[in-house]
Amino acid sequence: MHETMVAQSIFESIQELADEHNARAIEATVSCGQFNPINDDVLNFAFDLIAKGTPCDGMKLNIKHIPLAANCKQCGVKFDYDVYKPGCPECNSMEFDFNEDAPLLLEDIELEPMK
Amino acid sequence: MKISLNKKILDKNDECAIQNNEFFADNDVLCLNVISSPGSGKTTTLSRTILDLAGEVKIAVIEGDIRTDTDAQKIRATGASAVQIETKGSCHLSAQQVTGALTAIPAAEMDVIFIENVGNLVCPSDFALGEKLRVVVLSVPEGDDKPIKYPGTFAKADVILINKIDLIDYIDFSLERVIADIRVVNDKAKIFQLSATTGEGMENWYNWLRAEIQKS
């Protein structure tokens, strides 16, 4: 349940940019990895509450879950690791190497000039 | 107008964690962030460690809990200094809270500062506090499915203490399964089996701690 802090952090970054450009925020994209996952519903709920009455009010939040590439040490197959179904999809081995997990990122935001 | 940012979320926490980390390095003190479920025996493990290493290793503790200073009192009863952070509802410690607590600890006189995080296997793992290493405690009565259910926390551990090992004959708990599940997400962490109550296995943990103090 750290989504409220994530929402607050996103909000502050967007608010700052919106003020700087005298604009309001229309849309923003955030991404997360497999070991720092975000619950989309909770983040949206928290963000909507924080954004009420600000230039971010009504902003659309896109949340991307970046797959984590893994390499099976047994059979060598490359696959996307699933936290809830660990194991190589080919040989069921539990031994694999991971690529680096994606960080929590605010990728981009879309602004619209204030009317 | 679309603006590309690729900015790290929680960067305020991370910046503050970097400052804490520099503070620990400047004061030549090893900081360990201790994460686990509520009731795994974090405080008992730390209390026993302080008592067993008394006269050899100088230890202070920052305690994080939602409410009460019960844990800080238990640590102070050992003679060590402890600061309690009451998060008043927040489910994890933040780097800023640790910065505040550090003003109440004579850090330069210490060899080790433990930060005992709020009991929770989910959120604390996403917030760096400035620690050099992470300790995750898993106790036998919690069940052997914890590493597979909370992979994020176990993936980021440097040391994993399997506590209450004295109860293993009374509980349906497969050590093999736990270790195999940990190894799926973390092939580097040291794993020690111990009991902070009986003292079994504690020496291995102390030896690891001694070696890390030498390195820091």
CSV table of C-alpha atoms in Angstrom, one decimal:
chain,number,residue,atom,x,y,z
A,1,MET,CA,0.0,0.0,0.0
A,2,HIS,CA,2.7,2.5,-0.9
A,3,GLU,CA,0.6,3.7,-3.8
A,4,THR,CA,-0.4,6.9,-1.9
A,5,MET,CA,3.3,8.0,-1.7
A,6,VAL,CA,3.8,7.1,-5.3
A,7,ALA,CA,0.8,9.2,-6.2
A,8,GLN,CA,2.0,12.1,-4.2
A,9,SER,CA,5.5,11.9,-5.8
A,10,ILE,CA,4.0,11.8,-9.3
A,11,PHE,CA,1.6,14.6,-8.5
A,12,GLU,CA,4.4,16.9,-7.2
A,13,SER,CA,6.5,16.3,-10.3
A,14,ILE,CA,3.6,17.0,-12.7
A,15,GLN,CA,2.3,20.0,-10.7
A,16,GLU,CA,5.7,21.6,-10.9
A,17,LEU,CA,5.9,21.2,-14.7
A,18,ALA,CA,2.3,22.3,-15.2
A,19,ASP,CA,3.0,25.5,-13.2
A,20,GLU,CA,6.2,26.2,-15.1
A,21,HIS,CA,4.3,26.0,-18.4
A,22,ASN,CA,1.2,27.6,-17.1
A,23,ALA,CA,-0.7,24.5,-18.3
A,24,ARG,CA,-2.9,21.8,-17.1
A,25,ALA,CA,-2.0,18.1,-17.3
A,26,ILE,CA,-4.0,15.9,-19.6
A,27,GLU,CA,-2.2,12.6,-19.5
A,28,ALA,CA,0.8,11.0,-17.9
A,29,THR,CA,2.5,7.6,-18.2
A,30,VAL,CA,4.2,5.8,-15.4
A,31,SER,CA,5.9,2.4,-15.5
A,32,CYS,CA,7.0,-0.2,-12.9
A,33,GLY,CA,8.8,-3.5,-12.8
A,34,GLN,CA,7.9,-6.9,-11.5
A,35,PHE,CA,9.4,-6.5,-8.0
A,36,ASN,CA,8.0,-3.0,-7.4
A,37,PRO,CA,4.5,-3.5,-8.9
A,38,ILE,CA,1.8,-0.9,-8.6
A,39,ASN,CA,-1.9,-1.7,-8.0
A,40,ASP,CA,-3.5,0.3,-10.9
A,41,ASP,CA,-6.8,0.8,-9.1
A,42,VAL,CA,-5.3,2.0,-5.8
A,43,LEU,CA,-2.8,4.4,-7.6
A,44,ASN,CA,-5.6,5.9,-9.7
A,45,PHE,CA,-7.8,6.3,-6.7
A,46,ALA,CA,-5.1,8.0,-4.7
A,47,PHE,CA,-4.0,10.2,-7.6
A,48,ASP,CA,-7.6,11.4,-8.3
A,49,LEU,CA,-8.0,12.4,-4.7
A,50,ILE,CA,-4.7,14.3,-4.5
A,51,ALA,CA,-5.3,16.0,-7.9
A,52,LYS,CA,-8.8,17.3,-7.1
A,53,GLY,CA,-9.1,21.0,-7.7
A,54,THR,CA,-5.5,21.3,-9.1
A,55,PRO,CA,-4.2,21.6,-12.7
A,56,CYS,CA,-4.0,17.8,-12.7
A,57,ASP,CA,-7.7,17.3,-11.9
A,58,GLY,CA,-9.1,14.7,-14.3
A,59,MET,CA,-5.7,13.8,-15.7
A,60,LYS,CA,-5.5,10.3,-17.3
A,61,LEU,CA,-2.8,8.1,-15.8
A,62,ASN,CA,-1.4,5.3,-17.9
A,63,ILE,CA,0.3,2.6,-15.9
A,64,LYS,CA,2.7,0.3,-17.7
A,65,HIS,CA,4.0,-3.0,-16.2
A,66,ILE,CA,7.4,-3.8,-17.7
A,67,PRO,CA,8.1,-7.5,-18.1
A,68,LEU,CA,11.3,-8.9,-16.5
A,69,ALA,CA,13.4,-10.9,-19.0
A,70,ALA,CA,14.8,-14.1,-17.6
A,71,ASN,CA,17.2,-16.7,-19.0
A,72,CYS,CA,16.8,-20.4,-17.9
A,73,LYS,CA,20.0,-21.8,-16.7
A,74,GLN,CA,18.9,-25.4,-17.5
A,75,CYS,CA,17.5,-25.2,-21.1
A,76,GLY,CA,18.6,-21.7,-22.0
A,77,VAL,CA,15.2,-20.4,-23.1
A,78,LYS,CA,14.5,-16.7,-22.7
A,79,PHE,CA,11.1,-15.8,-21.1
A,80,ASP,CA,9.3,-13.1,-19.2
A,81,TYR,CA,9.4,-13.9,-15.5
A,82,ASP,CA,6.0,-14.0,-13.8
A,83,VAL,CA,6.1,-13.5,-10.1
A,84,TYR,CA,3.0,-15.5,-9.6
A,85,LYS,CA,4.0,-18.4,-11.9
A,86,PRO,CA,7.8,-18.7,-11.3
A,87,GLY,CA,9.5,-21.5,-13.2
A,88,CYS,CA,10.8,-21.9,-16.8
A,89,PRO,CA,7.9,-22.3,-19.2
A,90,GLU,CA,9.8,-24.9,-21.1
A,91,CYS,CA,11.5,-27.1,-18.6
A,92,ASN,CA,10.0,-26.0,-15.2
A,93,SER,CA,13.5,-25.3,-13.8
A,94,MET,CA,13.6,-22.7,-11.0
A,95,GLU,CA,17.1,-21.6,-11.8
A,96,PHE,CA,17.5,-18.6,-14.0
A,97,ASP,CA,19.3,-15.3,-14.5
A,98,PHE,CA,17.4,-12.1,-14.5
A,99,ASN,CA,17.9,-8.9,-16.4
A,100,GLU,CA,17.6,-5.8,-14.3
A,101,ASP,CA,14.1,-5.1,-13.1
A,102,ALA,CA,12.5,-1.9,-14.4
A,103,PRO,CA,12.4,1.1,-11.9
A,104,LEU,CA,9.4,3.1,-11.0
A,105,LEU,CA,9.4,5.8,-13.6
A,106,LEU,CA,7.3,8.8,-14.6
A,107,GLU,CA,7.9,8.5,-18.3
A,108,ASP,CA,6.1,11.4,-19.9
A,109,ILE,CA,3.3,13.9,-19.4
A,110,GLU,CA,1.0,15.7,-21.8
A,111,LEU,CA,0.2,19.3,-21.0
A,112,GLU,CA,-2.5,21.7,-22.4
A,113,PRO,CA,-2.2,25.5,-22.1
A,114,MET,CA,-4.6,27.0,-19.6
A,115,LYS,CA,-7.6,28.7,-21.2
B,1,MET,CA,2.5,19.4,-25.6
B,2,LYS,CA,4.1,16.1,-24.6
B,3,ILE,CA,7.1,16.2,-22.3
B,4,SER,CA,9.4,13.2,-22.0
B,5,LEU,CA,10.7,12.9,-18.5
B,6,ASN,CA,11.8,9.3,-17.5
B,7,LYS,CA,12.1,10.6,-14.0
B,8,LYS,CA,12.4,8.2,-11.1
B,9,ILE,CA,9.3,8.2,-8.9
B,10,LEU,CA,10.2,8.4,-5.2
B,11,ASP,CA,13.3,10.3,-6.1
B,12,LYS,CA,12.9,12.6,-3.1
B,13,ASN,CA,13.1,9.5,-0.9
B,14,ASP,CA,16.1,8.2,-2.9
B,15,GLU,CA,18.0,11.5,-2.7
B,16,CYS,CA,17.5,11.6,1.0
B,17,ALA,CA,18.6,7.9,1.3
B,18,ILE,CA,21.8,8.8,-0.6
B,19,GLN,CA,22.5,11.6,2.0
B,20,ASN,CA,21.9,9.2,4.9
B,21,ASN,CA,24.2,6.7,3.2
B,22,GLU,CA,26.9,9.3,3.0
B,23,PHE,CA,26.3,10.2,6.6
B,24,PHE,CA,26.9,6.6,7.7
B,25,ALA,CA,30.0,6.3,5.5
B,26,ASP,CA,31.4,9.6,7.0
B,27,ASN,CA,30.8,8.3,10.5
B,28,ASP,CA,32.4,5.0,9.7
B,29,VAL,CA,29.2,3.1,10.8
B,30,LEU,CA,27.5,0.1,9.2
B,31,CYS,CA,23.8,0.7,8.7
B,32,LEU,CA,21.5,-2.3,8.2
B,33,ASN,CA,17.8,-2.1,7.3
B,34,VAL,CA,15.9,-5.0,9.0
B,35,ILE,CA,12.6,-6.0,7.3
B,36,SER,CA,10.1,-8.7,8.2
B,37,SER,CA,6.5,-9.6,9.0
B,38,PRO,CA,5.2,-8.4,12.4
B,39,GLY,CA,6.2,-11.0,15.1
B,40,SER,CA,9.1,-12.6,13.3
B,41,GLY,CA,11.4,-11.7,16.2
B,42,LYS,CA,13.3,-8.7,14.8
B,43,THR,CA,13.5,-7.0,18.2
B,44,THR,CA,14.4,-10.2,20.0
B,45,THR,CA,17.1,-10.9,17.5
B,46,LEU,CA,18.6,-7.4,17.8
B,47,SER,CA,18.4,-7.4,21.7
B,48,ARG,CA,20.2,-10.7,21.8
B,49,THR,CA,22.8,-9.5,19.3
B,50,ILE,CA,23.4,-6.4,21.4
B,51,LEU,CA,23.8,-8.4,24.6
B,52,ASP,CA,26.0,-11.2,23.1
B,53,LEU,CA,28.3,-8.7,21.4
B,54,ALA,CA,28.4,-6.2,24.4
B,55,GLY,CA,32.0,-4.9,24.9
B,56,GLU,CA,32.9,-5.9,21.3
B,57,VAL,CA,30.4,-4.1,19.0
B,58,LYS,CA,28.7,-0.8,19.7
B,59,ILE,CA,25.2,-0.9,18.4
B,60,ALA,CA,22.3,1.6,18.3
B,61,VAL,CA,18.8,1.0,16.9
B,62,ILE,CA,16.3,3.1,15.1
B,63,GLU,CA,12.9,1.5,15.7
B,64,GLY,CA,10.0,2.0,13.3
B,65,ASP,CA,6.4,1.2,14.3
B,66,ILE,CA,3.0,2.5,13.5
B,67,ARG,CA,2.3,3.1,17.2
B,68,THR,CA,4.1,2.8,20.6
B,69,ASP,CA,7.7,2.9,21.7
B,70,THR,CA,7.5,-0.7,23.1
B,71,ASP,CA,10.4,-1.9,20.9
B,72,ALA,CA,12.7,1.1,21.7
B,73,GLN,CA,12.1,0.3,25.4
B,74,LYS,CA,13.1,-3.3,24.9
B,75,ILE,CA,16.3,-2.2,23.1
B,76,ARG,CA,17.1,0.4,25.9
B,77,ALA,CA,16.7,-2.4,28.5
B,78,THR,CA,19.9,-4.0,27.0
B,79,GLY,CA,21.8,-0.7,27.6
B,80,ALA,CA,22.0,0.3,23.9
B,81,SER,CA,20.6,3.6,22.7
B,82,ALA,CA,17.4,3.4,20.7
B,83,VAL,CA,15.2,6.0,18.9
B,84,GLN,CA,11.6,5.3,18.2
B,85,ILE,CA,9.9,6.5,15.0
B,86,GLU,CA,6.1,6.3,15.3
B,87,THR,CA,4.8,6.4,11.7
B,88,LYS,CA,1.2,7.0,12.9
B,89,GLY,CA,-0.3,4.8,10.2
B,90,SER,CA,2.3,4.7,7.5
B,91,CYS,CA,3.3,1.1,6.7
B,92,HIS,CA,7.0,1.6,6.1
B,93,LEU,CA,9.8,4.0,7.1
B,94,SER,CA,11.0,6.7,4.8
B,95,ALA,CA,14.5,8.0,4.4
B,96,GLN,CA,13.4,11.4,5.7
B,97,GLN,CA,12.2,9.9,8.9
B,98,VAL,CA,15.5,8.2,9.4
B,99,THR,CA,17.4,11.5,8.8
B,100,GLY,CA,15.3,13.0,11.7
B,101,ALA,CA,16.0,10.1,14.0
B,102,LEU,CA,19.8,10.2,13.4
B,103,THR,CA,20.0,13.5,15.3
B,104,ALA,CA,19.2,11.6,18.5
B,105,ILE,CA,22.0,8.9,18.0
B,106,PRO,CA,25.7,9.4,18.7
B,107,ALA,CA,26.4,7.8,15.3
B,108,ALA,CA,30.2,8.5,15.3
B,109,GLU,CA,30.6,6.4,18.4
B,110,MET,CA,28.8,3.4,16.9
B,111,ASP,CA,30.0,0.4,14.9
B,112,VAL,CA,26.5,-0.6,13.7
B,113,ILE,CA,23.1,1.1,13.4
B,114,PHE,CA,20.2,-1.2,12.9
B,115,ILE,CA,17.0,0.3,11.4
B,116,GLU,CA,14.2,-2.0,12.4
B,117,ASN,CA,11.5,-1.2,9.8
B,118,VAL,CA,7.7,-1.4,10.4
B,119,GLY,CA,6.6,-5.1,10.4
B,120,ASN,CA,5.5,-5.6,6.8
B,121,LEU,CA,6.8,-7.8,3.9
B,122,VAL,CA,5.4,-5.5,1.2
B,123,CYS,CA,6.1,-1.8,1.2
B,124,PRO,CA,9.4,-1.3,3.2
B,125,SER,CA,11.3,-3.0,0.4
B,126,ASP,CA,10.5,-0.2,-2.0
B,127,PHE,CA,12.0,2.6,0.2
B,128,ALA,CA,15.8,2.9,0.5
B,129,LEU,CA,16.7,4.4,3.9
B,130,GLY,CA,20.4,4.9,3.3
B,131,GLU,CA,21.4,1.4,4.6
B,132,LYS,CA,24.4,-0.4,3.3
B,133,LEU,CA,22.8,-3.8,3.5
B,134,ARG,CA,19.3,-5.3,4.0
B,135,VAL,CA,18.5,-8.0,6.5
B,136,VAL,CA,15.2,-9.9,6.0
B,137,VAL,CA,14.0,-12.0,8.9
B,138,LEU,CA,11.6,-14.9,8.3
B,139,SER,CA,10.4,-16.9,11.2
B,140,VAL,CA,9.4,-20.6,11.1
B,141,PRO,CA,5.8,-20.1,12.4
B,142,GLU,CA,5.0,-17.7,9.5
B,143,GLY,CA,5.1,-20.6,7.1
B,144,ASP,CA,7.3,-21.6,4.3
B,145,ASP,CA,5.4,-19.9,1.5
B,146,LYS,CA,6.5,-16.4,2.4
B,147,PRO,CA,9.4,-16.0,-0.1
B,148,ILE,CA,7.2,-17.0,-3.0
B,149,LYS,CA,4.4,-14.8,-1.8
B,150,TYR,CA,6.6,-11.7,-1.2
B,151,PRO,CA,9.3,-12.0,-3.8
B,152,GLY,CA,10.1,-8.3,-3.9
B,153,THR,CA,11.3,-8.2,-0.3
B,154,PHE,CA,13.4,-11.4,-0.6
B,155,ALA,CA,14.9,-10.4,-3.9
B,156,LYS,CA,16.4,-7.3,-2.4
B,157,ALA,CA,17.9,-8.9,0.7
B,158,ASP,CA,21.6,-9.2,1.4
B,159,VAL,CA,21.1,-11.5,4.4
B,160,ILE,CA,18.1,-13.6,5.3
B,161,LEU,CA,17.7,-14.9,8.9
B,162,ILE,CA,15.4,-17.9,9.3
B,163,ASN,CA,14.5,-17.3,12.9
B,164,LYS,CA,12.7,-19.5,15.5
B,165,ILE,CA,14.5,-22.5,14.0
B,166,ASP,CA,14.0,-24.2,17.4
B,167,LEU,CA,10.3,-24.6,16.5
B,168,ILE,CA,10.9,-26.4,13.2
B,169,ASP,CA,10.0,-29.9,14.6
B,170,TYR,CA,6.6,-28.6,15.7
B,171,ILE,CA,5.5,-26.8,12.5
B,172,ASP,CA,4.9,-27.9,9.0
B,173,PHE,CA,7.7,-25.9,7.5
B,174,SER,CA,10.0,-27.1,4.7
B,175,LEU,CA,13.5,-25.5,4.9
B,176,GLU,CA,14.3,-26.9,1.5
B,177,ARG,CA,11.3,-25.2,0.0
B,178,VAL,CA,12.1,-21.9,1.6
B,179,ILE,CA,15.7,-21.9,0.4
B,180,ALA,CA,14.7,-23.0,-3.1
B,181,ASP,CA,12.1,-20.3,-3.3
B,182,ILE,CA,14.6,-17.7,-2.1
B,183,ARG,CA,17.1,-18.8,-4.7
B,184,VAL,CA,14.6,-18.3,-7.5
B,185,VAL,CA,14.7,-14.5,-6.9
B,186,ASN,CA,18.0,-14.1,-5.1
B,187,ASP,CA,21.0,-16.2,-5.6
B,188,LYS,CA,23.4,-14.1,-3.6
B,189,ALA,CA,21.9,-13.5,-0.2
B,190,LYS,CA,23.5,-15.2,2.8
B,191,ILE,CA,21.0,-17.4,4.6
B,192,PHE,CA,21.4,-18.2,8.3
B,193,GLN,CA,19.2,-20.5,10.4
B,194,LEU,CA,19.0,-19.4,14.0
B,195,SER,CA,16.9,-18.9,17.1
B,196,ALA,CA,17.2,-15.6,19.0
B,197,THR,CA,15.5,-17.3,21.9
B,198,THR,CA,17.7,-20.3,22.4
B,199,GLY,CA,20.8,-18.8,20.8
B,200,GLU,CA,21.2,-21.7,18.3
B,201,GLY,CA,23.0,-20.5,15.1
B,202,MET,CA,23.5,-17.0,16.3
B,203,GLU,CA,27.3,-17.2,16.0
B,204,ASN,CA,27.1,-17.5,12.2
B,205,TRP,CA,25.1,-14.3,12.1
B,206,TYR,CA,27.6,-12.6,14.4
B,207,ASN,CA,30.6,-13.7,12.3
B,208,TRP,CA,28.9,-12.3,9.2
B,209,LEU,CA,28.3,-9.0,11.1
B,210,ARG,CA,31.9,-8.9,12.3
B,211,ALA,CA,33.1,-9.3,8.8
B,212,GLU,CA,30.9,-6.6,7.5
B,213,ILE,CA,32.0,-4.2,10.2
B,214,GLN,CA,35.6,-4.8,9.1
B,215,LYS,CA,34.6,-3.9,5.6
B,216,SER,CA,32.8,-0.7,6.4
